[in-house]
Tab-separated table of C-alpha atoms and ligand atoms in Angstrom:
chain	number	residue	atom	x	y	z
A	1	MET	CA	0.000	0.000	0.000
A	2	ALA	CA	1.107	3.607	-0.471
A	3	LYS	CA	1.991	5.869	2.458
A	4	LEU	CA	-0.661	8.352	1.364
A	5	THR	CA	-2.534	7.608	4.567
A	6	GLU	CA	0.100	9.555	6.495
A	7	ILE	CA	-0.755	12.944	5.027
A	8	ALA	CA	-3.888	15.074	4.635
A	9	TRP	CA	-4.987	15.768	1.070
A	10	GLU	CA	-4.586	19.553	1.406
A	11	GLU	CA	-1.007	19.117	2.583
A	12	PHE	CA	-0.147	16.497	-0.027
A	13	GLU	CA	-1.649	18.565	-2.849
A	14	ARG	CA	0.634	21.493	-2.053
A	15	LEU	CA	3.909	19.525	-2.070
A	16	PRO	CA	6.285	19.870	-5.037
A	17	LEU	CA	5.953	16.777	-7.261
A	18	GLU	CA	9.334	15.303	-6.332
A	19	ALA	CA	8.464	15.525	-2.619
A	20	LYS	CA	5.298	13.514	-3.298
A	21	ARG	CA	7.211	10.500	-4.517
A	22	PRO	CA	7.764	8.710	-1.166
A	23	TYR	CA	4.048	8.838	-0.446
A	24	LEU	CA	3.298	6.964	-3.651
A	25	GLU	CA	5.705	4.091	-3.137
A	26	ASN	CA	4.642	0.659	-2.076
A	27	ASP	CA	5.444	0.497	1.637
A	28	ALA	CA	5.844	-3.297	1.448
A	29	ILE	CA	8.270	-3.297	-1.516
A	30	PRO	CA	11.015	-0.643	-1.285
A	31	ASP	CA	11.668	1.576	-4.332
A	32	THR	CA	8.561	0.384	-6.127
A	33	PRO	CA	5.696	2.627	-7.207
A	34	TYR	CA	2.241	1.828	-5.897
A	35	HIS	CA	0.304	4.606	-7.620
A	36	THR	CA	1.822	5.888	-10.885
A	37	LEU	CA	0.696	9.487	-11.233
A	38	PHE	CA	3.461	11.638	-12.742
A	39	ALA	CA	6.916	11.396	-14.288
A	40	GLN	CA	8.643	12.866	-11.212
A	41	GLN	CA	8.176	9.519	-9.475
A	42	PHE	CA	10.749	7.826	-11.689
A	43	ASP	CA	14.480	8.223	-11.247
A	44	ARG	CA	17.137	6.685	-13.419
A	45	GLY	CA	17.517	3.533	-11.318
A	46	LEU	CA	13.792	2.842	-11.473
A	47	LEU	CA	13.672	3.568	-15.223
A	48	GLU	CA	16.503	1.144	-15.867
A	49	ARG	CA	14.856	-1.534	-13.720
A	50	LEU	CA	11.600	-1.096	-15.644
A	51	ALA	CA	13.400	-1.292	-18.991
A	52	ALA	CA	15.204	-4.484	-17.908
A	53	LEU	CA	11.913	-5.985	-16.756
A	54	ALA	CA	10.208	-5.011	-20.030
A	55	ASN	CA	13.061	-6.620	-22.013
A	56	ARG	CA	12.658	-9.773	-19.956
A	57	ILE	CA	8.878	-9.898	-20.454
A	58	ARG	CA	9.306	-9.226	-24.183
A	59	PHE	CA	11.716	-12.148	-24.438
A	60	MET	CA	9.613	-14.508	-22.299
A	61	ALA	CA	6.404	-13.749	-24.199
A	62	LYS	CA	7.972	-15.195	-27.354
A	63	SER	CA	7.911	-18.790	-26.073
A	64	LYS	CA	4.855	-20.748	-25.028
A	65	GLU	CA	6.535	-21.686	-21.766
A	66	GLY	CA	7.418	-18.071	-20.960
A	67	ALA	CA	4.014	-16.752	-22.028
A	68	LEU	CA	2.199	-19.315	-19.881
A	69	TYR	CA	4.390	-18.457	-16.925
A	70	LEU	CA	3.654	-14.731	-17.315
A	71	LYS	CA	-0.049	-15.462	-17.624
A	72	SER	CA	0.069	-17.473	-14.410
A	73	LEU	CA	1.311	-14.513	-12.353
A	74	LEU	CA	-1.783	-12.352	-11.874
A	75	PRO	CA	-4.973	-14.356	-12.596
A	76	HIS	CA	-6.156	-13.401	-9.103
A	77	LYS	CA	-6.149	-9.681	-9.992
A	78	ARG	CA	-8.563	-7.589	-12.030
A	79	ALA	CA	-7.890	-4.190	-13.605
A	80	MET	CA	-10.410	-1.501	-14.454
A	81	LEU	CA	-9.666	0.622	-17.516
A	82	TYR	CA	-11.509	3.865	-16.861
A	83	PHE	CA	-11.053	6.125	-19.890
A	84	SER	CA	-13.217	9.222	-20.063
A	85	GLN	CA	-11.153	10.677	-22.948
A	86	PRO	CA	-10.543	9.114	-26.369
A	87	SER	CA	-7.712	6.602	-26.623
A	88	SER	CA	-6.557	3.813	-28.914
A	89	ARG	CA	-2.958	2.906	-28.104
A	90	THR	CA	-2.912	3.701	-24.397
A	91	PHE	CA	-6.115	1.752	-23.857
A	92	LEU	CA	-5.149	-1.220	-26.012
A	93	SER	CA	-1.575	-1.512	-24.800
A	94	HIS	CA	-2.684	-1.482	-21.151
A	95	LEU	CA	-5.314	-4.071	-22.030
A	96	ALA	CA	-2.720	-6.231	-23.809
A	97	ALA	CA	-0.321	-5.806	-20.865
A	98	CYS	CA	-3.030	-7.074	-18.505
A	99	GLN	CA	-3.638	-10.044	-20.790
A	100	ILE	CA	0.075	-10.883	-20.906
A	101	LEU	CA	0.146	-11.045	-17.107
A	102	GLY	CA	-3.126	-12.952	-16.763
A	103	LEU	CA	-5.189	-10.121	-15.222
A	104	THR	CA	-8.837	-9.913	-16.201
A	105	THR	CA	-10.141	-6.488	-17.134
A	106	GLY	CA	-13.250	-4.353	-17.220
A	107	SER	CA	-13.653	-0.997	-18.901
A	108	VAL	CA	-15.618	2.239	-19.034
A	109	ARG	CA	-14.724	4.279	-22.108
A	110	ASP	CA	-17.405	6.906	-21.873
A	111	ALA	CA	-18.620	8.550	-18.666
A	112	ALA	CA	-22.065	8.754	-20.318
A	113	THR	CA	-22.396	4.982	-19.897
A	114	SER	CA	-21.532	5.003	-16.173
A	115	SER	CA	-23.452	6.367	-13.201
A	116	GLU	CA	-21.440	9.596	-13.379
A	117	PHE	CA	-24.027	10.545	-15.963
A	118	LYS	CA	-26.698	10.256	-13.253
A	119	GLY	CA	-24.748	12.701	-11.115
A	120	GLU	CA	-22.535	10.304	-9.154
A	121	SER	CA	-19.359	11.961	-7.883
A	122	LYS	CA	-15.945	10.860	-9.190
A	123	GLU	CA	-15.050	9.776	-5.644
A	124	ASP	CA	-18.060	7.466	-5.487
A	125	SER	CA	-17.378	6.075	-8.954
A	126	ILE	CA	-13.793	5.266	-8.043
A	127	ARG	CA	-14.858	3.660	-4.743
A	128	THR	CA	-17.272	1.558	-6.767
A	129	PHE	CA	-14.525	0.388	-9.125
A	130	SER	CA	-12.309	-0.473	-6.175
A	131	SER	CA	-15.021	-2.788	-4.858
A	132	TYR	CA	-14.726	-4.975	-7.932
A	133	PHE	CA	-11.164	-4.437	-9.168
A	134	ASP	CA	-7.571	-4.487	-7.901
A	135	MET	CA	-6.106	-1.685	-10.027
A	136	ILE	CA	-7.533	1.328	-11.852
A	137	ILE	CA	-5.928	2.525	-15.073
A	138	MET	CA	-7.481	5.918	-15.720
A	139	ARG	CA	-7.465	8.678	-18.323
A	140	THR	CA	-9.275	11.921	-17.640
A	141	PRO	CA	-9.422	15.426	-19.080
A	142	GLU	CA	-8.981	16.798	-15.551
A	143	LYS	CA	-5.576	17.782	-14.249
A	144	GLY	CA	-4.807	16.266	-10.861
A	145	LEU	CA	-7.840	13.978	-10.724
A	146	ALA	CA	-5.819	10.737	-10.752
A	147	GLU	CA	-3.799	12.137	-7.857
A	148	HIS	CA	-6.863	13.040	-5.842
A	149	MET	CA	-8.443	9.644	-6.490
A	150	ALA	CA	-5.231	7.895	-5.445
A	151	TRP	CA	-5.328	9.758	-2.147
A	152	GLU	CA	-9.018	8.875	-1.683
A	153	LEU	CA	-8.387	5.217	-2.374
A	154	SER	CA	-5.345	4.959	-0.145
A	155	ASN	CA	-7.458	6.377	2.649
A	156	SER	CA	-10.378	4.042	1.997
A	157	SER	CA	-11.009	0.595	3.400
A	158	ARG	CA	-9.991	-0.964	0.056
A	159	PRO	CA	-6.879	0.742	-1.255
A	160	ILE	CA	-5.852	-0.233	-4.789
A	161	PRO	CA	-3.220	1.286	-7.107
A	162	ILE	CA	-4.018	3.872	-9.768
A	163	LEU	CA	-2.099	4.225	-13.017
A	164	ASN	CA	-2.488	7.619	-14.671
A	165	ALA	CA	-3.000	6.969	-18.397
A	166	GLY	CA	-3.141	10.689	-19.220
A	167	SER	CA	-4.506	13.559	-17.146
A	168	GLY	CA	-5.586	16.752	-18.874
A	169	LYS	CA	-2.846	18.781	-20.531
A	170	ASP	CA	-0.658	17.897	-17.627
A	171	GLN	CA	0.938	14.472	-17.375
A	172	HIS	CA	1.149	11.175	-19.206
A	173	PRO	CA	3.694	9.221	-17.194
A	174	THR	CA	3.301	5.794	-18.804
A	175	GLN	CA	3.717	7.357	-22.274
A	176	ALA	CA	6.967	8.912	-21.055
A	177	LEU	CA	8.053	5.497	-19.772
A	178	LEU	CA	7.549	3.953	-23.192
A	179	ASP	CA	9.301	6.900	-24.822
A	180	ILE	CA	12.320	6.456	-22.556
A	181	TYR	CA	12.258	2.711	-23.176
A	182	THR	CA	12.262	3.400	-26.927
A	183	LEU	CA	15.193	5.814	-26.591
A	184	LEU	CA	17.134	3.362	-24.417
A	185	ARG	CA	16.614	0.568	-26.952
A	186	SER	CA	17.387	2.759	-29.951
A	187	PHE	CA	20.742	3.875	-28.569
A	188	GLU	CA	21.612	0.673	-26.710
A	189	THR	CA	24.334	-0.378	-29.136
A	190	LYS	CA	25.247	3.174	-30.112
A	191	GLY	CA	26.697	4.545	-26.906
A	192	GLY	CA	23.534	4.723	-24.794
A	193	LEU	CA	21.140	7.479	-23.773
A	194	LYS	CA	23.684	10.172	-22.926
A	195	ASP	CA	25.208	13.170	-24.700
A	196	ARG	CA	22.154	13.384	-26.980
A	197	THR	CA	19.970	16.089	-28.467
A	198	VAL	CA	16.224	15.470	-28.331
A	199	THR	CA	13.983	17.830	-30.295
A	200	PHE	CA	10.299	18.228	-29.456
A	201	CYS	CA	8.137	19.704	-32.195
A	202	GLY	CA	4.448	20.612	-32.556
A	203	ASP	CA	1.978	21.563	-29.852
A	204	LEU	CA	4.321	21.754	-26.890
A	205	LEU	CA	1.951	23.935	-24.896
A	206	ARG	CA	-0.904	21.470	-24.572
A	207	GLY	CA	0.807	18.126	-25.202
A	208	ARG	CA	1.053	16.253	-21.904
A	209	THR	CA	3.492	13.701	-23.331
A	210	VAL	CA	6.087	16.448	-23.792
A	211	ARG	CA	5.928	17.603	-20.177
A	212	SER	CA	6.339	14.046	-18.849
A	213	LEU	CA	9.127	13.039	-21.241
A	214	SER	CA	11.049	16.294	-20.868
A	215	TYR	CA	11.198	15.606	-17.150
A	216	LEU	CA	12.237	11.952	-17.491
A	217	LEU	CA	15.077	12.922	-19.826
A	218	THR	CA	16.614	14.990	-17.026
A	219	ASN	CA	17.556	11.685	-15.386
A	220	PHE	CA	20.132	11.007	-18.103
A	221	ASP	CA	23.531	12.628	-18.588
A	222	ASN	CA	23.942	15.551	-20.910
A	223	ILE	CA	20.656	15.376	-22.817
A	224	ARG	CA	20.035	18.665	-24.563
A	225	GLN	CA	16.400	19.474	-25.308
A	226	VAL	CA	15.240	21.619	-28.235
A	227	PHE	CA	11.650	22.892	-28.333
A	228	VAL	CA	10.420	23.786	-31.806
A	229	ALA	CA	6.902	25.202	-32.136
A	230	PRO	CA	4.917	28.163	-33.380
A	231	GLN	CA	5.160	30.871	-30.760
A	232	GLN	CA	1.512	30.373	-29.663
A	233	LEU	CA	2.161	26.694	-28.888
A	234	GLN	CA	5.623	26.920	-27.376
A	235	VAL	CA	6.656	24.900	-24.363
A	236	PRO	CA	5.191	26.222	-21.090
A	237	THR	CA	7.454	27.910	-18.565
A	238	ASP	CA	6.957	25.271	-15.868
A	239	VAL	CA	8.790	22.762	-18.085
A	240	LEU	CA	11.679	25.168	-18.651
A	241	GLU	CA	11.873	26.055	-14.954
A	242	ILE	CA	12.525	22.391	-14.160
A	243	LEU	CA	15.272	22.257	-16.780
A	244	ASP	CA	16.802	25.442	-15.371
A	245	ALA	CA	16.685	24.073	-11.835
A	246	LYS	CA	18.394	20.881	-12.965
A	247	GLY	CA	20.992	22.688	-15.084
A	248	VAL	CA	19.791	20.964	-18.279
A	249	LYS	CA	20.745	22.640	-21.562
A	250	TYR	CA	17.854	23.556	-23.826
A	251	GLU	CA	16.908	25.761	-26.737
A	252	VAL	CA	13.567	27.268	-27.745
A	253	SER	CA	13.317	27.636	-31.504
A	254	ASP	CA	11.048	27.942	-34.519
A	255	ASP	CA	13.444	26.315	-36.987
A	256	LEU	CA	12.681	22.610	-37.335
A	257	ARG	CA	15.193	21.958	-40.112
A	258	ALA	CA	18.082	23.458	-38.152
A	259	ALA	CA	17.098	21.330	-35.137
A	260	VAL	CA	16.696	18.113	-37.159
A	261	LYS	CA	20.284	18.411	-38.462
A	262	ILE	CA	21.688	18.161	-34.938
A	263	SER	CA	19.128	15.792	-33.383
A	264	ASP	CA	19.495	12.227	-32.182
A	265	ALA	CA	15.720	12.033	-31.719
A	266	VAL	CA	12.928	14.191	-33.114
A	267	TYR	CA	9.703	13.855	-31.130
A	268	MET	CA	6.798	15.099	-33.249
A	269	THR	CA	3.400	15.884	-31.719
A	270	ARG	CA	-0.112	16.586	-32.923
A	271	ILE	CA	-1.851	19.967	-32.585
A	272	GLN	CA	-4.094	19.373	-29.563
A	273	ASP	CA	-7.062	21.367	-30.859
A	274	GLU	CA	-9.513	19.656	-28.508
A	275	TRP	CA	-8.276	22.227	-25.961
A	276	ASP	CA	-9.098	25.253	-28.133
A	277	GLN	CA	-10.757	28.050	-26.155
A	278	SER	CA	-12.640	29.284	-29.220
A	279	LYS	CA	-13.720	27.509	-32.391
A	280	GLY	CA	-10.964	27.369	-35.010
A	281	GLU	CA	-8.299	28.824	-32.668
A	282	SER	CA	-5.647	26.250	-33.637
A	283	ALA	CA	-6.583	26.323	-37.301
A	284	ARG	CA	-5.602	30.007	-37.398
A	285	ILE	CA	-2.040	29.202	-36.316
A	286	ASP	CA	0.434	28.746	-39.161
A	287	THR	CA	1.892	25.290	-38.531
A	288	HIS	CA	3.302	24.476	-41.976
A	289	LEU	CA	6.918	24.822	-40.802
A	290	PHE	CA	6.375	22.313	-38.010
A	291	LYS	CA	5.927	19.158	-40.033
A	292	PHE	CA	8.382	16.366	-40.727
A	293	GLY	CA	8.559	15.310	-44.383
A	294	ALA	CA	10.951	14.148	-47.082
A	295	GLU	CA	13.193	17.222	-46.721
A	296	GLU	CA	13.547	16.805	-42.953
A	297	LEU	CA	14.287	13.099	-43.438
A	298	LYS	CA	17.260	14.041	-45.631
A	299	LEU	CA	18.611	16.277	-42.873
A	300	LEU	CA	18.231	13.778	-40.018
A	301	PRO	CA	21.574	12.206	-38.972
A	302	LYS	CA	21.909	8.566	-40.007
A	303	ASP	CA	21.528	7.247	-36.433
A	304	GLY	CA	18.789	9.758	-35.550
A	305	ILE	CA	15.248	8.549	-34.857
A	306	ILE	CA	11.760	9.971	-35.403
A	307	MET	CA	9.267	9.483	-32.590
A	308	HIS	CA	5.594	10.359	-32.121
A	309	PRO	CA	3.198	9.415	-29.302
A	310	LEU	CA	0.484	9.055	-31.979
A	311	PRO	CA	-2.175	9.618	-33.203
A	312	ARG	CA	-0.646	11.654	-36.015
A	313	ARG	CA	-2.369	13.844	-38.497
A	314	ASP	CA	-0.096	15.357	-41.118
A	315	GLU	CA	2.852	16.307	-38.904
A	316	ILE	CA	4.842	13.309	-40.181
A	317	ALA	CA	4.466	12.585	-43.900
A	318	THR	CA	3.670	8.945	-44.648
A	319	CYS	CA	6.695	8.844	-46.981
A	320	CYS	CA	8.833	8.640	-43.797
A	321	ASP	CA	7.079	5.525	-42.519
A	322	HIS	CA	9.368	2.961	-44.114
A	323	ASP	CA	12.604	4.660	-43.195
A	324	PRO	CA	14.467	2.582	-40.570
A	325	ARG	CA	14.752	5.740	-38.454
A	326	ALA	CA	10.954	6.003	-38.111
A	327	MET	CA	10.526	4.619	-34.625
A	328	TYR	CA	6.845	5.410	-33.972
A	329	TRP	CA	5.520	1.924	-34.763
A	330	ARG	CA	8.056	0.231	-32.521
A	331	GLN	CA	7.476	2.935	-29.919
A	332	MET	CA	3.784	1.994	-29.877
A	333	ARG	CA	4.579	-1.708	-29.333
A	334	ASN	CA	7.125	-0.812	-26.654
A	335	GLY	CA	4.165	0.624	-24.749
A	336	MET	CA	2.762	-2.847	-24.254
A	337	TRP	CA	6.032	-4.177	-22.838
A	338	ILE	CA	6.840	-1.295	-20.510
A	339	ARG	CA	3.233	-1.217	-19.225
A	340	SER	CA	3.454	-4.960	-18.577
A	341	ALA	CA	6.641	-4.274	-16.629
A	342	LEU	CA	5.022	-1.473	-14.638
A	343	ILE	CA	1.959	-3.550	-13.735
A	344	ALA	CA	4.078	-6.575	-12.801
A	345	MET	CA	6.334	-4.375	-10.665
A	346	THR	CA	3.383	-2.654	-8.993
A	347	PHE	CA	2.038	-6.035	-7.913
A	348	GLY	CA	5.467	-7.134	-6.640
A	349	PHE	CA	6.517	-9.578	-9.380
A	350	GLU	CA	9.730	-7.936	-10.541
A	351	LYS	CA	12.136	-10.386	-8.883
A	352	GLN	CA	10.142	-13.432	-9.829
A	353	ILE	CA	10.115	-12.486	-13.522
A	354	MET	CA	13.785	-11.506	-13.556
A	355	CYS	CA	14.678	-14.877	-11.998
A	356	PHE	CA	12.599	-16.960	-14.426
A	357	GLY	CA	14.724	-19.721	-15.940
A	358	ALA	CA	17.780	-18.718	-13.893
B	1	NCD	C1	-1.235	11.214	-26.637
B	1	NCD	C2	-2.192	11.683	-25.549
B	1	NCD	O1	-3.293	11.156	-25.405
B	1	NCD	O2	-1.775	12.562	-24.833
B	1	NCD	N1	-1.589	9.996	-27.213
B	1	NCD	C3	-1.238	8.822	-26.607
B	1	NCD	O3	-1.535	8.581	-25.462
B	1	NCD	N2	-0.492	7.979	-27.328
B	1	NCD	C4	-0.950	12.263	-27.649
B	1	NCD	C5	-2.077	12.865	-28.439
B	1	NCD	O4	-3.251	12.601	-28.237
B	1	NCD	O5	-1.744	13.661	-29.327
């Protein structure tokens, strides 16, 4: 269980994110997350353990013997996928991860089909899920809701872990985990994830994946971050303040081609127009210089990679899809492995999986 019972909500809410970490750990298994709510919970050691566990699960799942063993680990647990915002990959990869580990699942994909529509509070809905399930994987448009629900649950008579699968414009920690896993794998035989330049391009203001990944990258040595966006969608100051505080080098730019030339990874993102304050607000922004196409591909270094959390619109031209440096398809599949690792770790199966066959 998490130590969230030791602190009042009002006090917890006010803490800086890094100070919240100890309250979210599993008090029975040291250095293991119980609730996964934001990227600040993961340090380099934990990221490397998760990547090793994901590699192990990926390898084991290839053989019938390994797959059956994985499936035998968590048949006594059930996970609720509670998604009140659209999702394809995050939903399906969590679902597949549960299946790999033998968990059974239930889902709500539209609040209109649950009792919330009849006026039930979020707190009551979550308490209801915790009566039937052993983990909640949740996506919401509301910033901080997963955090509040985690506190509620930890202080209830049936605490269960929450995984934040995307909260508002704010955080998407499991996406950042799969992004880091993809970067680690891509550079594994090429000197590792250090001394690299990572360029973020697109809607950096409202893209929650950028905030979470930018933070996780600060765990690695000498990773320079370049933020390329139209001025109206540039990276928010809270992200830059963290980089300043950690002494991370970064650049804010509007020149994608110049950034691509010096990048080891280019992380493209979609314009998040669902957050527009007025109709057509995003459409009025000139975004034509913030797309990755044949010209950008020519400029990308030979060992550079192109990433995207997906879904994409036209910010990466389909002519890039077959280039070996296009990593977005593998990135998507990596999500299934790293989420399997996170769920297995949360339920205390890290050692058992790592020791399989030893
Ligand atoms: C992202 C999200 O939902 O924040 N998608 C995802 O989870 N893979 C990015 C997006 O919607 O643009």
